[in-house]
Every structure is written in structure tokens, then in C-alpha cells.
Amino acid sequence: MNNGFSAWWREGVFYQIYPRSFADSDGDGNGDLAGILAHLDHLNDGTPSSLGIDAIWLSPIYPSPMDDMGYDVADYCDVHPMFGSLADFDRLLAAAHQHGIRLLMDLVFNHTSYLHPWFQESRSSRESPKRDWYLWRDASPRGGPPNNWQSVFGGRAWEWDETTQQYYYHMFLPQQPDLNWRNPAVREALYEVMRFWLERGVDGFRLDVVNAYFKDALFRDNPPRLGLRGYDRQKHLYDKDQPELLEVYAQMRQILDSYGERMCVGEMLDGNPERNARYCGDGKLHLVFDFNFTRQPWHPAAFQRAVLRNEANLPPGGWPCYTLSNHDISRHLSRYGGRYPKERAKVAAAMLLTLRGTPFLYQGEEIGMKDGKIPYAQIQDPPGKRYYPFYKGRDPVRTPIPWDNSQGGGFTTGKPWLPLNSDYRQVNVAAQREDPNSVFSFYRKLIWARKASSALRRGAFEALIQRPRDGLAYLRQTEEQTVLVALNFFALPATLQLDRPLPSQKWRTLLGTHRKEDEEISLDRAIPLEPHEVWIATPR
Ligand code: GLC
């Protein structure tokens, strides 16, 4: 089974659920676990009328004061009442498995909420047995914070505690104190949390800011660099990416392996393929998101460069992992859609789902959702409040999923915690299920075609154009199958001139936006494409 190449996490399609915005079952305006359970058929009912994804990653569902929308955990081993209970979770997990869907929990191990009992205990006195579970320091001899470190969310990263007359470190909000990973008791407590969820049957974890666990033991100042905000005006030599990480990754890997067929995917703060390569592969993290891919402009050459850079840096046992959107960054249709949102949604989806690597979808992209518009008064995300109007925060990418065009969008019978997108009466799941040309219909065709193709799931990647201008052309190949992918990125017809000979002259269409399934085409060294055409074919 587990020969390394057929591992489910290399070949499967993952789907990120942001639980608060997915589906609300009880009318309180917040999505919940029962809401997810009720929509599993949308994700995968075993037939091509569903999306067909293989695994979900649940953003945090733990008890939390929601200062950072659940990325501030007050209890790692329970469920926030807003989302349901542990019993609801067990029901969801069992039902997901019955649907052939695996489930990843989101582990936020760099920090806890300030309301976590560990921190409450830690801050109670300097003598507390948990004092050393967090990063406490005296004021600098000149007065003020111990060093120059800045918070990712703005302001300095040190908070003064009146009671015990020391500062504590928080990479994010003051309500998110960082754990001290150098303390073996902390480590063991967090590994226990992993075991708790593995014992319950989860299939793996998404690890939040997994390269930030350790800070410099000497707490040295970061050197300056040019940038806009405080955090960007420093080189982060000392507040993340410390060498101790590798030992922890090896231990985590061992825990996961001891349960068989489990996995983890790491979120890297400021990650790039060169740095990611240190952290993933054999004996380390299974996968690491390549966020460089999300930073590309809408141009085939940019994406090809990003892919080749990622491929070139893969360590032994490493495997690419691509995503276009998540709960922290602007939805890709808002970045790329321009005047052709529907067309570009399809080109982007075809690229994501045919590259070599594990694709992660973000809820709503399968219907071509864009960022919502949130009036200032309704903004909930702390960095949004802080930097408005220069940065409006992450609420716009977290608006509820519109299931249909009714009042509340089928998301809730109450008042949604964030407003539905203004176009939800057109852009919703029900409307798109009916329409064979919708973005949703295209996603499901792609995913089911991928499932049926060994080349798309695990084949080697070969770019066919050295300097792509209009579109991408590449091959995916295993011993048993060859697949050709051609994508026109723009609104003009194009003929892609290939720099390499094709392995065949006669091709049969597997799937496309313009050509019919099984349509046959003879090609030499060029591929003619209509505007925004996707064409996926196999030798006849
Ligand atoms: C990660 C999460 C983000 C959160 C931050 C702090 O980047 O994706 O949503 O705010 O970590 O936990």
C-alpha cells in the first residue's frame, strides 16, 4: 500500500474548510460541524456529480475567544460550542470517512490564546511551574522591551505584564502568547495533543506557522531592511527558522508514522522553495505549501518559473504542494479574474489540478467566488481593523459560502457573521450545479479526470515551451500514460509553439473548455487554442 508513490496525500485533492463560513445548521449565523456534515455530498458522494475531493483540512474548531478567529486556541482537545461538540466532531469524521474523505485538523502550536489555562498559570507568578512554558523576559537594561522584534499583525512583539513585571513574546496578537518549544514539557504536551486527535481517527494535520516555533536562544535583535510596516522592516534572522526545528519535525514525523498513513502539511511564514526544501521530505514534514506560487502575476511564464523553481528545490522524498487561495490571502479570482472571471477561474483550476503535486482548494473557489466587500463597521479581523483602509484584513476572503439564491444564501437562516458576497444570487452552488458550463461543473470534471489518470496524479512534469508568452503546455507522464495539458491564459486566440517534439502526433481530448471529449487532433510542433482555452489530451 504505502510504497511512497501511491500515498494518498500525494495523489489526492485537498479542500480547505473555513468552518465558520461553510454552512450553519442552527441559525446562529456561524457555520458549524453539523453544517459541514450536511454538505459532505457536495464534496464527494462517490460520483462525478460531486466535486470529488479526497481530503478536507478544517481550519481551527477549538474553544477560543476568537481574537484571531480560532487561531488563538484556549483548549486543544475540545470543540468550540459555536461549532458543536466532540461528539459532533466524531460524527463528522465518521461520515467523512464513509464519503471517502480524509480529514486534517489545524494545529496552532506556535502560540496559544492568552485564555489557555497554560498561559493563565504561567502569568500567575514568576514561580509558577508553567512560567517557562512561554517566553518571558525582563525589560531591557535601558527600559522597554527586551529586543526589537515586531509582531506580524503590527506593533512590537512584546507585551508588558504588570503583575509579574516582565514582558512576554507574541509573534501575532498580544492575545496569542508564543509557547516555549525549548521546554521539553511543552513539547511533550503538544505531542500529546497530536496523539489525542490521531487516536480519534484524524488523518493528519495542517501545521500553523510551523517554522516559527523556535526563537533565537539569545534573543538577539533582528537586523533592519527596507519595508513598509514594522515587521517588514526587519530581516527575520532570529524570530523564526531556527535549526532546532528539524529535530521537532523528525519527532512529529515519527508520531504520525507510528499511526500509519497519516500526514502533515506545513504552513511556512515567509516561505520560499529554497527554504521549504529544508523542512519537507523523508523524515521531515510530508508537505509544505509553496506560497511563492500564490505570489505570481497572471502570466504563464511567471507560473512556469515558479513551478520549475519548486521542482528544482525538492529534497529527497519531497513532493510539490500548490494552492491558489486560502483564508489569509485574497481569493485568486480577485487577483486574476479581471474582465474574465469565469474563463480565468477555469484556466487556473486546470493548472492547479494538472501540475505535479498535491493541490489544495479553498472553499468557494469551486464556484468562482471573489473577495467580498466588508464595510469598516463590520470588519472583525484584527489586522484589518488596525490597517484599514490600506489593508482591509482577511474578512473579505472569509465570507459565507452561498449554497443557493435564497435569503441567507442557504448558508444560514439567521444573520450571517460576515455578509454574503453581493453577487451571491448568481454565484452560488445550486445555480452552478445546474449549469454544465459553470466553474463548478468544470472543477468536478477536472477532479474526476485527475482521479482516473495515473499521469495526472503522479506523472513526471515536462514543460514544452521554454519561454511561454500566451499560455502553458506541458506533459505529465507515467510508464502507463501520457497526458498533454495546454492552457491559453489570455483573451486572444493563440498558437503555442513548442520547443520540444511531442511523443505523438495524434491526440484524443480528455477534457477541455472548447473541444468535446474524445475529439481527435493531429499536432506537430504547435497547439492552436481559442481564447482562455483549456485542452487536456492523451495520445490516440
Ligand atoms: C497562520 C494562519 C492565520 C493566523 C496566523 C496566526 O498564518 O493561517 O490565519 O492568523 O497563523 O495563528
Tab-separated table of C-alpha atoms in Angstrom, residues 9-13 287 310-311 319-322 352-360 450 456-459 461 476:
chain	number	residue	atom	x	y	z
A	9	TRP	CA	-1.598	12.633	0.303
A	10	ARG	CA	0.467	12.863	-2.882
A	11	GLU	CA	-2.327	11.935	-5.217
A	12	GLY	CA	-5.424	13.258	-3.512
A	13	VAL	CA	-7.135	16.620	-3.917
A	287	LEU	CA	4.253	18.565	2.501
A	310	ASN	CA	9.789	24.449	-6.783
A	311	GLU	CA	10.611	21.260	-8.687
A	319	TRP	CA	6.583	16.489	-3.230
A	320	PRO	CA	5.129	19.787	-4.533
A	321	CYS	CA	2.078	21.262	-2.862
A	322	TYR	CA	0.217	24.061	-4.601
A	352	LEU	CA	-3.714	23.730	-10.248
A	353	LEU	CA	-5.235	20.309	-10.832
A	354	THR	CA	-2.852	19.111	-13.549
A	355	LEU	CA	0.508	20.211	-12.177
A	356	ARG	CA	2.680	17.630	-10.474
A	357	GLY	CA	1.912	17.956	-6.805
A	358	THR	CA	-0.827	17.942	-4.225
A	359	PRO	CA	-3.459	20.625	-4.889
A	360	PHE	CA	-5.271	22.412	-2.064
A	450	ARG	CA	-7.468	13.501	-12.474
A	456	LEU	CA	-2.097	13.486	-13.708
A	457	ARG	CA	-1.906	12.042	-10.232
A	458	ARG	CA	1.733	11.110	-10.143
A	459	GLY	CA	3.381	11.512	-13.542
A	461	PHE	CA	6.252	17.029	-15.327
A	476	ARG	CA	2.575	14.583	-17.429
